[in-house]
Amino acid sequence: MPPKREASEYEEELKKLLLEKELDAGKHYKPESVRVFTTSLFKVYGLMGGEGGLPSLLFLRKYQEVIEKIGDKNASGAAEGEYKIKLNTQISYYNAIIIGLSVTHAAQDLAQHYENIRDIVKDERDASFRGEGGVKINPPQQEEGLNITKEQIMSMIKQLEILSEKDIQTKFDSKGRDAPVKRRGEYMKALIFYIHTIYPYRNNLAGMKLIDFKEYDEMRKGAEETEEMKQKLGANNWLVVQPKGLTFVNVKYKTSNKYGIIVDKITDIRLKTMLRLWIHGEDFLNTDIGKPMFNGTPLLSWAKSGTPLTSNELSHLMLDTTKKYFKLKKGIGSTLMAKIFSLMPEDPKKATILEMKAAQSQAKSRGHSMATKQSTYDPKK
């Protein structure tokens, strides 16, 4: 029997911090759990070539090397291509890293990065369990729309903007036809697609309404006090209009019960400009719609009736527009847009913190985990 490992002074101090850490409802980690955490950290330190006792957790700053060592695969032999460390053990190591960093002064971004990688490894493990359990896993079929590039989508958006200007100029001047309806429609399509290049929403824009920031703040505060205001807040998604800013607030979406209200402050200059033009309507010469929008106005609506686009109508609008423009059998909707404009790195385990933060921001906007983003919205899959 090998001699019992003697913990370093730092490891004993780390154990003390973990035992003192207060969890939910005033609970604490059990001593045995803490011992497992610190032992796992010691093993990861060993993978990094560390010798002797655990001196600190500073080695975890070399996150790309740590992740590479934990996920190393056999280079040859019968087990070629298989992980040297089993997926369950990898997950245990990542849990220990995340918990260890939680009681140190490590940057939050570092712990979050390890958490993102852990969730991806979890998803990989769960997928292998589903396969071994007899559930047939069919390889995903490559969707036709994935052959369309980001650059092609951006070119289409530009063409839609040009068409909107061309239509109103030609038809209004020469024949006096109801040009504003067509112009407005093309511009609305450009706006919809441009929003989806930045925010990977499902059909959240359907039924979204505008609201002044002061009224929104009152409604948000009131929702904490009365059921009536809570229902009012939850009735729609919102575009909150501030004097110098715009913010998407998503309350109604597929996974809202799990992720709650999603707030996306709009920072893209081009999008802010497009939305300001759309909201204030100075260039839309339709007498019913072409005027400044007000609280409760649908963000997207049909010009003739002013009725908001439904989720089904928004979906068909995106599919039909791209089918016609790219000559596809099946068009590009919100899901394919999320794949095409995904910022998920080709190999998340080799990615930088900044690359994974960008991908995580997209995952948050869509309302799902990083593991789901990597397995479902990766354009390569």
mmCIF file with all atom_site columns, C-alpha atoms in Angstrom, residues 151-229:
data_model
loop_
_atom_site.group_PDB
_atom_site.id
_atom_site.type_symbol
_atom_site.label_atom_id
_atom_site.label_alt_id
_atom_site.label_comp_id
_atom_site.label_asym_id
_atom_site.label_entity_id
_atom_site.label_seq_id
_atom_site.pdbx_PDB_ins_code
_atom_site.Cartn_x
_atom_site.Cartn_y
_atom_site.Cartn_z
_atom_site.occupancy
_atom_site.B_iso_or_equiv
_atom_site.pdbx_formal_charge
_atom_site.auth_seq_id
_atom_site.auth_comp_id
_atom_site.auth_asym_id
_atom_site.auth_atom_id
_atom_site.pdbx_PDB_model_num
ATOM 1  C CA . GLU A 1 151 ? -20.587 37.288 -46.349 1.00 0.00 ? 151 GLU A CA 1
ATOM 2  C CA . GLN A 1 152 ? -23.430 36.215 -48.643 1.00 0.00 ? 152 GLN A CA 1
ATOM 3  C CA . ILE A 1 153 ? -26.019 36.969 -45.948 1.00 0.00 ? 153 ILE A CA 1
ATOM 4  C CA . MET A 1 154 ? -24.500 40.415 -45.371 1.00 0.00 ? 154 MET A CA 1
ATOM 5  C CA . SER A 1 155 ? -24.575 41.057 -49.112 1.00 0.00 ? 155 SER A CA 1
ATOM 6  C CA . MET A 1 156 ? -28.266 40.102 -49.207 1.00 0.00 ? 156 MET A CA 1
ATOM 7  C CA . ILE A 1 157 ? -29.009 42.529 -46.352 1.00 0.00 ? 157 ILE A CA 1
ATOM 8  C CA . LYS A 1 158 ? -27.247 45.308 -48.260 1.00 0.00 ? 158 LYS A CA 1
ATOM 9  C CA . GLN A 1 159 ? -29.248 44.495 -51.394 1.00 0.00 ? 159 GLN A CA 1
ATOM 10 C CA . LEU A 1 160 ? -32.502 44.608 -49.428 1.00 0.00 ? 160 LEU A CA 1
ATOM 11 C CA . GLU A 1 161 ? -31.574 48.053 -48.130 1.00 0.00 ? 161 GLU A CA 1
ATOM 12 C CA . ILE A 1 162 ? -30.769 49.219 -51.673 1.00 0.00 ? 162 ILE A CA 1
ATOM 13 C CA . LEU A 1 163 ? -34.037 47.776 -52.977 1.00 0.00 ? 163 LEU A CA 1
ATOM 14 C CA . SER A 1 164 ? -36.013 49.589 -50.299 1.00 0.00 ? 164 SER A CA 1
ATOM 15 C CA . GLU A 1 165 ? -34.550 52.926 -51.386 1.00 0.00 ? 165 GLU A CA 1
ATOM 16 C CA . LYS A 1 166 ? -34.808 52.156 -55.094 1.00 0.00 ? 166 LYS A CA 1
ATOM 17 C CA . ASP A 1 167 ? -38.436 51.067 -54.932 1.00 0.00 ? 167 ASP A CA 1
ATOM 18 C CA . ILE A 1 168 ? -39.717 54.147 -53.171 1.00 0.00 ? 168 ILE A CA 1
ATOM 19 C CA . GLN A 1 169 ? -37.778 56.513 -55.443 1.00 0.00 ? 169 GLN A CA 1
ATOM 20 C CA . THR A 1 170 ? -38.834 54.891 -58.724 1.00 0.00 ? 170 THR A CA 1
ATOM 21 C CA . LYS A 1 171 ? -42.473 54.115 -57.985 1.00 0.00 ? 171 LYS A CA 1
ATOM 22 C CA . PHE A 1 172 ? -43.331 57.214 -55.982 1.00 0.00 ? 172 PHE A CA 1
ATOM 23 C CA . ASP A 1 173 ? -41.851 59.563 -58.553 1.00 0.00 ? 173 ASP A CA 1
ATOM 24 C CA . SER A 1 174 ? -42.896 57.938 -61.822 1.00 0.00 ? 174 SER A CA 1
ATOM 25 C CA . LYS A 1 175 ? -46.190 56.177 -61.205 1.00 0.00 ? 175 LYS A CA 1
ATOM 26 C CA . GLY A 1 176 ? -47.306 57.289 -57.766 1.00 0.00 ? 176 GLY A CA 1
ATOM 27 C CA . ARG A 1 177 ? -48.192 53.755 -56.742 1.00 0.00 ? 177 ARG A CA 1
ATOM 28 C CA . ASP A 1 178 ? -48.403 52.630 -53.122 1.00 0.00 ? 178 ASP A CA 1
ATOM 29 C CA . ALA A 1 179 ? -44.604 52.390 -53.019 1.00 0.00 ? 179 ALA A CA 1
ATOM 30 C CA . PRO A 1 180 ? -44.174 52.902 -49.256 1.00 0.00 ? 180 PRO A CA 1
ATOM 31 C CA . VAL A 1 181 ? -45.605 49.443 -48.551 1.00 0.00 ? 181 VAL A CA 1
ATOM 32 C CA . LYS A 1 182 ? -42.966 47.749 -50.718 1.00 0.00 ? 182 LYS A CA 1
ATOM 33 C CA . ARG A 1 183 ? -40.175 49.993 -49.467 1.00 0.00 ? 183 ARG A CA 1
ATOM 34 C CA . ARG A 1 184 ? -41.084 49.375 -45.877 1.00 0.00 ? 184 ARG A CA 1
ATOM 35 C CA . GLY A 1 185 ? -41.274 45.625 -46.430 1.00 0.00 ? 185 GLY A CA 1
ATOM 36 C CA . GLU A 1 186 ? -37.799 45.380 -47.926 1.00 0.00 ? 186 GLU A CA 1
ATOM 37 C CA . TYR A 1 187 ? -36.316 47.492 -45.168 1.00 0.00 ? 187 TYR A CA 1
ATOM 38 C CA . MET A 1 188 ? -38.054 45.372 -42.525 1.00 0.00 ? 188 MET A CA 1
ATOM 39 C CA . LYS A 1 189 ? -36.512 42.234 -44.050 1.00 0.00 ? 189 LYS A CA 1
ATOM 40 C CA . ALA A 1 190 ? -33.059 43.830 -43.954 1.00 0.00 ? 190 ALA A CA 1
ATOM 41 C CA . LEU A 1 191 ? -33.603 44.793 -40.312 1.00 0.00 ? 191 LEU A CA 1
ATOM 42 C CA . ILE A 1 192 ? -34.777 41.313 -39.313 1.00 0.00 ? 192 ILE A CA 1
ATOM 43 C CA . PHE A 1 193 ? -31.813 39.570 -40.896 1.00 0.00 ? 193 PHE A CA 1
ATOM 44 C CA . TYR A 1 194 ? -29.293 42.072 -39.549 1.00 0.00 ? 194 TYR A CA 1
ATOM 45 C CA . ILE A 1 195 ? -30.595 41.593 -36.008 1.00 0.00 ? 195 ILE A CA 1
ATOM 46 C CA . HIS A 1 196 ? -30.130 37.839 -36.455 1.00 0.00 ? 196 HIS A CA 1
ATOM 47 C CA . THR A 1 197 ? -26.505 38.264 -37.520 1.00 0.00 ? 197 THR A CA 1
ATOM 48 C CA . ILE A 1 198 ? -25.783 39.609 -34.018 1.00 0.00 ? 198 ILE A CA 1
ATOM 49 C CA . TYR A 1 199 ? -28.405 38.036 -31.770 1.00 0.00 ? 199 TYR A CA 1
ATOM 50 C CA . PRO A 1 200 ? -29.201 34.347 -32.402 1.00 0.00 ? 200 PRO A CA 1
ATOM 51 C CA . TYR A 1 201 ? -32.850 34.684 -31.386 1.00 0.00 ? 201 TYR A CA 1
ATOM 52 C CA . ARG A 1 202 ? -35.456 32.116 -32.280 1.00 0.00 ? 202 ARG A CA 1
ATOM 53 C CA . ASN A 1 203 ? -38.597 34.005 -33.311 1.00 0.00 ? 203 ASN A CA 1
ATOM 54 C CA . ASN A 1 204 ? -38.385 36.405 -30.359 1.00 0.00 ? 204 ASN A CA 1
ATOM 55 C CA . LEU A 1 205 ? -38.921 39.444 -32.604 1.00 0.00 ? 205 LEU A CA 1
ATOM 56 C CA . ALA A 1 206 ? -42.472 38.336 -33.454 1.00 0.00 ? 206 ALA A CA 1
ATOM 57 C CA . GLY A 1 207 ? -44.837 40.262 -31.218 1.00 0.00 ? 207 GLY A CA 1
ATOM 58 C CA . MET A 1 208 ? -41.999 42.304 -29.686 1.00 0.00 ? 208 MET A CA 1
ATOM 59 C CA . LYS A 1 209 ? -43.204 45.758 -28.673 1.00 0.00 ? 209 LYS A CA 1
ATOM 60 C CA . LEU A 1 210 ? -41.565 49.118 -28.148 1.00 0.00 ? 210 LEU A CA 1
ATOM 61 C CA . ILE A 1 211 ? -41.564 50.721 -24.741 1.00 0.00 ? 211 ILE A CA 1
ATOM 62 C CA . ASP A 1 212 ? -40.076 53.883 -23.262 1.00 0.00 ? 212 ASP A CA 1
ATOM 63 C CA . PHE A 1 213 ? -37.373 53.147 -20.686 1.00 0.00 ? 213 PHE A CA 1
ATOM 64 C CA . LYS A 1 214 ? -39.220 55.013 -17.914 1.00 0.00 ? 214 LYS A CA 1
ATOM 65 C CA . GLU A 1 215 ? -42.395 52.997 -18.427 1.00 0.00 ? 215 GLU A CA 1
ATOM 66 C CA . TYR A 1 216 ? -40.387 49.784 -18.639 1.00 0.00 ? 216 TYR A CA 1
ATOM 67 C CA . ASP A 1 217 ? -38.641 50.545 -15.336 1.00 0.00 ? 217 ASP A CA 1
ATOM 68 C CA . GLU A 1 218 ? -41.998 51.190 -13.663 1.00 0.00 ? 218 GLU A CA 1
ATOM 69 C CA . MET A 1 219 ? -43.410 47.963 -15.087 1.00 0.00 ? 219 MET A CA 1
ATOM 70 C CA . ARG A 1 220 ? -40.338 45.949 -14.043 1.00 0.00 ? 220 ARG A CA 1
ATOM 71 C CA . LYS A 1 221 ? -40.486 47.292 -10.481 1.00 0.00 ? 221 LYS A CA 1
ATOM 72 C CA . GLY A 1 222 ? -44.247 46.786 -10.362 1.00 0.00 ? 222 GLY A CA 1
ATOM 73 C CA . ALA A 1 223 ? -43.848 43.160 -11.459 1.00 0.00 ? 223 ALA A CA 1
ATOM 74 C CA . GLU A 1 224 ? -42.081 42.487 -8.161  1.00 0.00 ? 224 GLU A CA 1
ATOM 75 C CA . GLU A 1 225 ? -45.115 43.739 -6.249  1.00 0.00 ? 225 GLU A CA 1
ATOM 76 C CA . THR A 1 226 ? -48.307 42.870 -8.154  1.00 0.00 ? 226 THR A CA 1
ATOM 77 C CA . GLU A 1 227 ? -49.391 39.896 -10.251 1.00 0.00 ? 227 GLU A CA 1
ATOM 78 C CA . GLU A 1 228 ? -51.061 42.237 -12.750 1.00 0.00 ? 228 GLU A CA 1
ATOM 79 C CA . MET A 1 229 ? -47.793 44.032 -13.568 1.00 0.00 ? 229 MET A CA 1
#
